[in-house]
XYZ file of C-alpha atoms in Angstrom:
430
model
C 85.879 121.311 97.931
C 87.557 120.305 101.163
C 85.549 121.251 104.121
C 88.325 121.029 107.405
C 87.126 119.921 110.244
C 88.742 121.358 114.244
C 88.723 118.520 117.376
C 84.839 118.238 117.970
C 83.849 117.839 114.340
C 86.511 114.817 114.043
C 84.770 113.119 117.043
C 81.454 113.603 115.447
C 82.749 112.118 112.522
C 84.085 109.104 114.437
C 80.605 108.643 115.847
C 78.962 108.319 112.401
C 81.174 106.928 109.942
C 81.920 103.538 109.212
C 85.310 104.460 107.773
C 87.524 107.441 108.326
C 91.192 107.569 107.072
C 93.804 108.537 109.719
C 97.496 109.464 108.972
C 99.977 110.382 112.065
C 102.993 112.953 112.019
C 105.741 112.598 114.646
C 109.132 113.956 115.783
C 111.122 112.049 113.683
C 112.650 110.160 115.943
C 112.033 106.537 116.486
C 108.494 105.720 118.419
C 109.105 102.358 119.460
C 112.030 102.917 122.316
C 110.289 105.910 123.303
C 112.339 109.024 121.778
C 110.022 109.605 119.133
C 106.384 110.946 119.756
C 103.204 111.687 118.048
C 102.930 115.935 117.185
C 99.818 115.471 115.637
C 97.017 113.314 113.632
C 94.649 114.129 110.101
C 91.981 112.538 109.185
C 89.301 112.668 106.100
C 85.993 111.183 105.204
C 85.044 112.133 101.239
C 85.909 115.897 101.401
C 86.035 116.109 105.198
C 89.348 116.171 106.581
C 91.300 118.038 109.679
C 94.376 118.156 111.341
C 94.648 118.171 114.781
C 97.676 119.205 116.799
C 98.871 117.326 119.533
C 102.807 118.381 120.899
C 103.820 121.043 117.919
C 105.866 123.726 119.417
C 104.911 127.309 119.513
C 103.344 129.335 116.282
C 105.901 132.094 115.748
C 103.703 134.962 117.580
C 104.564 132.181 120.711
C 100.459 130.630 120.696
C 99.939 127.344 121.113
C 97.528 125.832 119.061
C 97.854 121.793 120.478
C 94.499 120.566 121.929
C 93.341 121.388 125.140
C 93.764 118.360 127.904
C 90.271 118.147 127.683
C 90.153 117.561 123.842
C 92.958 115.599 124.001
C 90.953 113.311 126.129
C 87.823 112.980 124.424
C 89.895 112.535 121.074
C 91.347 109.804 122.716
C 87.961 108.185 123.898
C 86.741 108.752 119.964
C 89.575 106.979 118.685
C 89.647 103.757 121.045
C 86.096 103.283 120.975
C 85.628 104.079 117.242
C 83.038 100.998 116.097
C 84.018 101.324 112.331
C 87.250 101.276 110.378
C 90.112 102.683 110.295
C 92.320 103.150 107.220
C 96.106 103.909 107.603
C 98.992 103.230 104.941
C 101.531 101.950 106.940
C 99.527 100.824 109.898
C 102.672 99.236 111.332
C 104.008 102.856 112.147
C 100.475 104.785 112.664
C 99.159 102.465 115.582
C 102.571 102.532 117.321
C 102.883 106.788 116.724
C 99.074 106.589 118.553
C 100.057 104.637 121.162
C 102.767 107.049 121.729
C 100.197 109.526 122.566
C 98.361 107.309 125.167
C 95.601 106.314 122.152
C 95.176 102.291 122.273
C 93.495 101.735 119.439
C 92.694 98.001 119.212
C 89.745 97.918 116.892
C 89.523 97.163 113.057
C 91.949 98.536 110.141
C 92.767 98.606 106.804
C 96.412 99.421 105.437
C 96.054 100.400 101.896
C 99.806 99.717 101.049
C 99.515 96.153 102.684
C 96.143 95.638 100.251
C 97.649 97.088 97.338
C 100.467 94.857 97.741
C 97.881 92.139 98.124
C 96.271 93.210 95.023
C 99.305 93.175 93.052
C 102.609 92.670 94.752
C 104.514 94.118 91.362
C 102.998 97.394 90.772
C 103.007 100.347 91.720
C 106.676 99.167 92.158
C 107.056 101.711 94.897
C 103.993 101.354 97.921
C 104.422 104.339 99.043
C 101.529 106.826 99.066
C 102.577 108.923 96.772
C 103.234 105.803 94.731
C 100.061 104.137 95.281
C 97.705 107.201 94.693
C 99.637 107.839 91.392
C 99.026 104.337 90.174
C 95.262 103.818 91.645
C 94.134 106.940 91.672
C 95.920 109.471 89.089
C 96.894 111.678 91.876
C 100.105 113.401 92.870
C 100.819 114.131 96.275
C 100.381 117.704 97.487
C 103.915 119.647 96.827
C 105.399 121.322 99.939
C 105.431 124.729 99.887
C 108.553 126.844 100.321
C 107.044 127.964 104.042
C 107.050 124.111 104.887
C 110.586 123.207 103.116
C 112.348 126.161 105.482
C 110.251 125.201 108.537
C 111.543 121.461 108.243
C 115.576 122.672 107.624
C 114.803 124.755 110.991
C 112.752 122.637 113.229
C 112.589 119.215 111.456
C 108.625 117.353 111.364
C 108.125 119.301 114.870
C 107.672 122.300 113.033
C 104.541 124.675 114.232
C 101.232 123.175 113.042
C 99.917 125.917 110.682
C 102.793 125.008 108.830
C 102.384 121.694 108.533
C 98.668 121.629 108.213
C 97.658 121.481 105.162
C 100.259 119.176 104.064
C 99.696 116.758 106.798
C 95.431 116.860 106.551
C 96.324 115.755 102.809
C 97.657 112.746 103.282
C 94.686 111.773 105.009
C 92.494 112.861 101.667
C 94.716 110.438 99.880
C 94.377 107.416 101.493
C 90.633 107.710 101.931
C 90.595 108.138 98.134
C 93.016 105.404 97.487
C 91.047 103.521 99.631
C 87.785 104.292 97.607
C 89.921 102.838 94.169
C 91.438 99.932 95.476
C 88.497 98.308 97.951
C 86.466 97.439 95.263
C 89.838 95.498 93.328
C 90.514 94.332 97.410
C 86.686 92.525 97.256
C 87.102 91.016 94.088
C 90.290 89.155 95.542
C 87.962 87.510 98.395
C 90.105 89.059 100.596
C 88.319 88.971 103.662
C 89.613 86.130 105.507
C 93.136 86.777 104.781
C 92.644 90.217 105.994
C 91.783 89.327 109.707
C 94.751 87.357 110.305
C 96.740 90.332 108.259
C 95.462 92.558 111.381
C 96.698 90.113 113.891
C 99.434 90.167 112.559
C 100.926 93.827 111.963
C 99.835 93.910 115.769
C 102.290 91.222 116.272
C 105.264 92.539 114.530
C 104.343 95.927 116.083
C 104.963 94.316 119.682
C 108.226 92.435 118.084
C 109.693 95.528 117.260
C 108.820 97.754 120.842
C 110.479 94.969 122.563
C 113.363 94.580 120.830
C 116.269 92.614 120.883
C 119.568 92.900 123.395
C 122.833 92.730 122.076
C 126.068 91.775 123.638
C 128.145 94.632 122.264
C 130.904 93.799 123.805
C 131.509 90.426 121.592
C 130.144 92.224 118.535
C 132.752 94.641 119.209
C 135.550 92.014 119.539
C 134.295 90.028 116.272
C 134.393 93.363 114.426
C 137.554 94.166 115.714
C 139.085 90.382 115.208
C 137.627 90.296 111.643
C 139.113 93.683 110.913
C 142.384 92.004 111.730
C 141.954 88.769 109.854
C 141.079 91.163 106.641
C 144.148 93.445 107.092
C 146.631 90.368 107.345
C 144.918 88.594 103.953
C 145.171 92.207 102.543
C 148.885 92.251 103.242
C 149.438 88.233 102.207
C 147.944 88.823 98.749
C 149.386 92.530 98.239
C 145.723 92.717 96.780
C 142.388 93.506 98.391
C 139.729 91.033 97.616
C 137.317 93.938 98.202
C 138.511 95.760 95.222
C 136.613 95.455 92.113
C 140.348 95.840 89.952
C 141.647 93.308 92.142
C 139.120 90.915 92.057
C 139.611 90.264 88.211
C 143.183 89.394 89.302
C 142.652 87.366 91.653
C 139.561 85.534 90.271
C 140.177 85.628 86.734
C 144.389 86.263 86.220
C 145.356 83.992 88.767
C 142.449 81.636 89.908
C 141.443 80.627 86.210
C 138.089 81.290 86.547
C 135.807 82.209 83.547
C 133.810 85.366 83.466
C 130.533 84.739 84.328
C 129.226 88.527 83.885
C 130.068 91.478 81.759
C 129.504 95.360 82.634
C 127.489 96.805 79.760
C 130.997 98.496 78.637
C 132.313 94.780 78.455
C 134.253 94.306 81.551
C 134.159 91.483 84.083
C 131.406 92.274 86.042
C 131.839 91.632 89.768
C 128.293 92.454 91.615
C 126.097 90.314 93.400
C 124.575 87.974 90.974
C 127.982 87.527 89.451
C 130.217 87.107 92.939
C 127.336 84.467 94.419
C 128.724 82.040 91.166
C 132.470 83.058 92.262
C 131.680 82.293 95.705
C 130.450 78.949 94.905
C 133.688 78.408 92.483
C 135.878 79.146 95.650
C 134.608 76.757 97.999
C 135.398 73.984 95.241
C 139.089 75.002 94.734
C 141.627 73.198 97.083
C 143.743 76.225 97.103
C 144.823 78.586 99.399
C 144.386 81.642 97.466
C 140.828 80.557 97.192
C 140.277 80.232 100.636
C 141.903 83.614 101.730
C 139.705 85.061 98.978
C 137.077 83.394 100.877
C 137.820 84.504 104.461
C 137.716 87.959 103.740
C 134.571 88.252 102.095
C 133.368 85.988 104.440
C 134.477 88.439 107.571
C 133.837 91.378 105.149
C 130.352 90.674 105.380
C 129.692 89.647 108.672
C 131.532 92.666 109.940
C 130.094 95.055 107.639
C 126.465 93.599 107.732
C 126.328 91.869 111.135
C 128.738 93.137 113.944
C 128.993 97.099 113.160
C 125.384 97.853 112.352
C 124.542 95.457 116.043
C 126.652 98.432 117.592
C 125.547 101.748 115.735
C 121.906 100.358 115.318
C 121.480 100.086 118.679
C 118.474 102.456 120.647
C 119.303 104.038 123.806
C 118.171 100.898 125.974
C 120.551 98.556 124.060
C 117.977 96.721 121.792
C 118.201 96.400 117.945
C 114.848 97.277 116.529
C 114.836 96.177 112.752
C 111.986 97.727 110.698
C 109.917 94.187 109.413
C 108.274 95.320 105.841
C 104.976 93.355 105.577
C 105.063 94.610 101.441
C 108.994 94.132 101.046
C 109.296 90.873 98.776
C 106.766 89.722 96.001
C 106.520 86.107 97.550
C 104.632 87.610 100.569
C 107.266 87.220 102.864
C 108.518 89.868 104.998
C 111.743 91.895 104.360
C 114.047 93.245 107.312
C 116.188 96.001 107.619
C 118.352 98.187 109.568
C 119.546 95.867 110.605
C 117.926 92.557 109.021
C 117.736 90.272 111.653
C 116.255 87.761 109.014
C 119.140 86.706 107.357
C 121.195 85.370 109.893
C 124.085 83.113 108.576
C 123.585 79.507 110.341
C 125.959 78.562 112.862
C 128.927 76.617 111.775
C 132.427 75.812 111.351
C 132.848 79.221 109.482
C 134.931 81.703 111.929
C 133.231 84.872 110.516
C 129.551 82.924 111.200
C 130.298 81.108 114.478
C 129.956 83.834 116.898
C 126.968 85.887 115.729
C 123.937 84.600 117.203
C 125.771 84.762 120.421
C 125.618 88.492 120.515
C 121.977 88.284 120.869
C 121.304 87.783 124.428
C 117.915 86.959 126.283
C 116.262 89.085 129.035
C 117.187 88.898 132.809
C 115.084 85.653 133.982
C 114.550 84.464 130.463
C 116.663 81.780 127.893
C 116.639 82.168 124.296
C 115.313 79.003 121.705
C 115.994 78.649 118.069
C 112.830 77.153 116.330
C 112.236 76.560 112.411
C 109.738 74.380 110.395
C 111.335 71.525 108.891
C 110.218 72.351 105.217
C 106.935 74.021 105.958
C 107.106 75.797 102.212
C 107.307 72.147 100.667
C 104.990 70.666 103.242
C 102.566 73.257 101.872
C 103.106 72.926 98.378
C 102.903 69.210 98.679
C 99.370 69.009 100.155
C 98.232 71.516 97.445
C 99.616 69.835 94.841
C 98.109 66.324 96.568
C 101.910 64.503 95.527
C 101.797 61.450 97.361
C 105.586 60.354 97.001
C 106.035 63.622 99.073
C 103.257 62.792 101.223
C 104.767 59.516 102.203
C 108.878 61.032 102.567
C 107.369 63.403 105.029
C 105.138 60.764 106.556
C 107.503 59.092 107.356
C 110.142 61.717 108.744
C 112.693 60.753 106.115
C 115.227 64.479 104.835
C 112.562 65.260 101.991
C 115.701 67.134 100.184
C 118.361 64.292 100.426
C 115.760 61.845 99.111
C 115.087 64.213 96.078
C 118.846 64.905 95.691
C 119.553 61.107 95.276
C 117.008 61.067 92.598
C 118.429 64.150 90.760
C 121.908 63.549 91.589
C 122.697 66.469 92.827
C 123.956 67.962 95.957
C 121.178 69.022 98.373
C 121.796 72.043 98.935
C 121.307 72.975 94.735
C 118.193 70.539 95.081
C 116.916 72.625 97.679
C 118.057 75.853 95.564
C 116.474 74.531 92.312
C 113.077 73.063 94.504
C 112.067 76.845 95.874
C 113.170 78.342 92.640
C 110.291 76.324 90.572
C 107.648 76.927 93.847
C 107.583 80.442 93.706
C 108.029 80.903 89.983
C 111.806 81.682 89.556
C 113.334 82.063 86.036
C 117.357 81.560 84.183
C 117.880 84.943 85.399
């Protein structure tokens, strides 16, 4: 039986319990350039649990239920002195919704999609909460009712809070319960250690993504534009368009020679991304100049599709891209980017459709971009595991660890390299 709890019974509960799960709601617009804000918070403790307005609009008789100033105030105070733990899922986007409201939290946390990912980076496939609670904890999310599906068509998340309350003070139950499933599997894992630098560092990528990055829209706009050209003339030289699945049999297969390397399950030439990465390969090693227009435009297809257009409609209000970093999104433990992903930018060389694009990110006023990498760290690491001392010594003594393996292989370095970080973190044929 869920007893709800109004403003002063959260605060007592803050005062007493060593953990309390906290979920945020907000406008639905983005919180870290400022548009977005927090409209209100839940939180639960066993079969406590409470929502507690903070900006909703109106209730349809025209009250307003938000807290009073005063609450408000001593809510805040509860929160940023809070002793014990908090547990979010998604504690990238529930500190920064907080802070939105004025509430600096800056004491501990647990994220129970960044530990179940932890626990088992495969499954639930999906970390979402609804995800997560299904797989840990047997338990569906609670369904929105028909009141809250027309409220959010009308007035979007800011929708009045008795509408959204008991949805909202739910989510809060659920990731105090998943909590309760997966801490004991967390323990077991010897966790601990890694967990405190985990902290620091959603607090760092939290701070990444506020600031931002500027763009120089006006070359990302000429590259778009120049690349768009460059694609129309191949277009028009071939009288086929390398973007075209039909035409890419032709031109790959009909005219180039080249084998099929993929089939659809109906038996046709496949041409998706596993199967075009071999292609693109094949093209770079044919001296012909089909090959290399088929080149070009995927190359400028890409950047301009990928790179230059989403640096222009990404863009916040203040001109900075602000990528969303996902500390859960691979299964190595890396992080994944998105919208844009600012991870996977192409290294600058002699390619037209790569040579421009870290130019269009441009430093503050008073400040000078640098470009910084580990030479091998990965290796480095996985050589003073493993305790190889032929490693040991090529790194010793600053010779290219991957040209000195290549020799030995005979094979070109960059396919060392490939087939190197393929066996480290586990990678099969497929």
């Amino acid at each position: 039986m869920t007893v709800y709890l109004d403003c002063e019974g959260v605060i007592e509960l803050l005062e007493r319990a060593e953990y309390v799960a906290l979920d945020t709601e907000t406008s639905g617009e983005d919180i870290r350039d400022g548009r977005g804000y927090l409209v209100g918070l839940s939180v639960a403790y066993g079969e406590l649990s409470g929502y507690l307005p903070i900006r909703h609009i109106n209730e349809l008789d025209g009250s307003n239920t938000n807290l009073t100033d005063d609450e408000r105030y001593r809510l805040t105070k509860a929160i940023e002195n809070y002793k014990g733990w908090l547990i979010f899922h998604n504690s990238k986007f529930d500190l920064e919704s907080l802070r939105s409201a004025g509430i600096n939290y800056t004491g501990k946390f647990y994220d129970t999609m960044l530990m179940a990912h932890l626990i088992n980076e495969n499954k639930p496939y999906t970390k979402s909460l609804d995800g997560c609670t299904k797989h840990y904890v047997g338990k569906d999310s609670k369904k929105k009712s028909e009141a809250f599906l027309a409220a959010q068509k009308i007035w979007g998340w800011n929708m009045p809070a008795s509408v959204m309350y008991e949805y909202a003070a739910y989510d809060a139950v659920l990731t105090f319960r998943l909590f309760e499933a997966i801490k004991p599997l967390f323990d077991e894992e010897e966790l601990a250690e890694t967990w405190e630098h985990k902290q620091k560092f959603v607090r760092t990528i939290i701070a990444m993504e506020r600031r931002g990055v500027r763009v120089d829209t006006t070359l990302a706009k000429r590259m778009q534009i120049h690349g768009e050209m460059i694609m129309d003339d191949i277009r028009e030289e071939l009288k086929l368009n390398p973007g075209s699945t039909k035409d890419l049999k032709v031109l790959l297969i009909d005219k180039l020679g080249l084998p099929v390397v993929k089939t659809t399950p109906a038996g046709a030439p496949s041409f998706d991304k596993e199967a075009m990465a071999v292609y693109d390969r094949a093209l770079e090693l044919q001296e012909n100049h089909t090959a290399e227009l088929i080149t070009a435009y995927r190359g400028w297809q890409k950047s301009v599709s990928s790179n230059y257009i989403p640096y222009q409609e990404l863009l916040s209000p203040d001109g900075r891209l602000r990528p969303n970093y996902k500390l859960h999104g691979t299964i190595t433990g890396r992080m994944s980017c998105e919208k844009p992903n600012l991870q996977q930018i192409p290294r600058s060389g002699d390619k037209a459709w790569n040579g421009e694009m870290k130019s269009t990110f441009i430093p503050e006023e008073g400040y000078e971009l640098y470009e910084a990498d580990y030479s091998q760290l990965e290796l480095r690491l996985g050589t003073a595991y493993a305790g190889e001392e032929g490693l040991k010594r090529i790194f010793a003594e600053g010779r290219d660890v991957f040209t000195e393996m290549s020799n030995d292989l005979g094979m070109s370095r960059q396919n060392t390299k490939t087939l190197v970080y393929t066996i480290q973190y586990g990678g099969g044929i497929n």
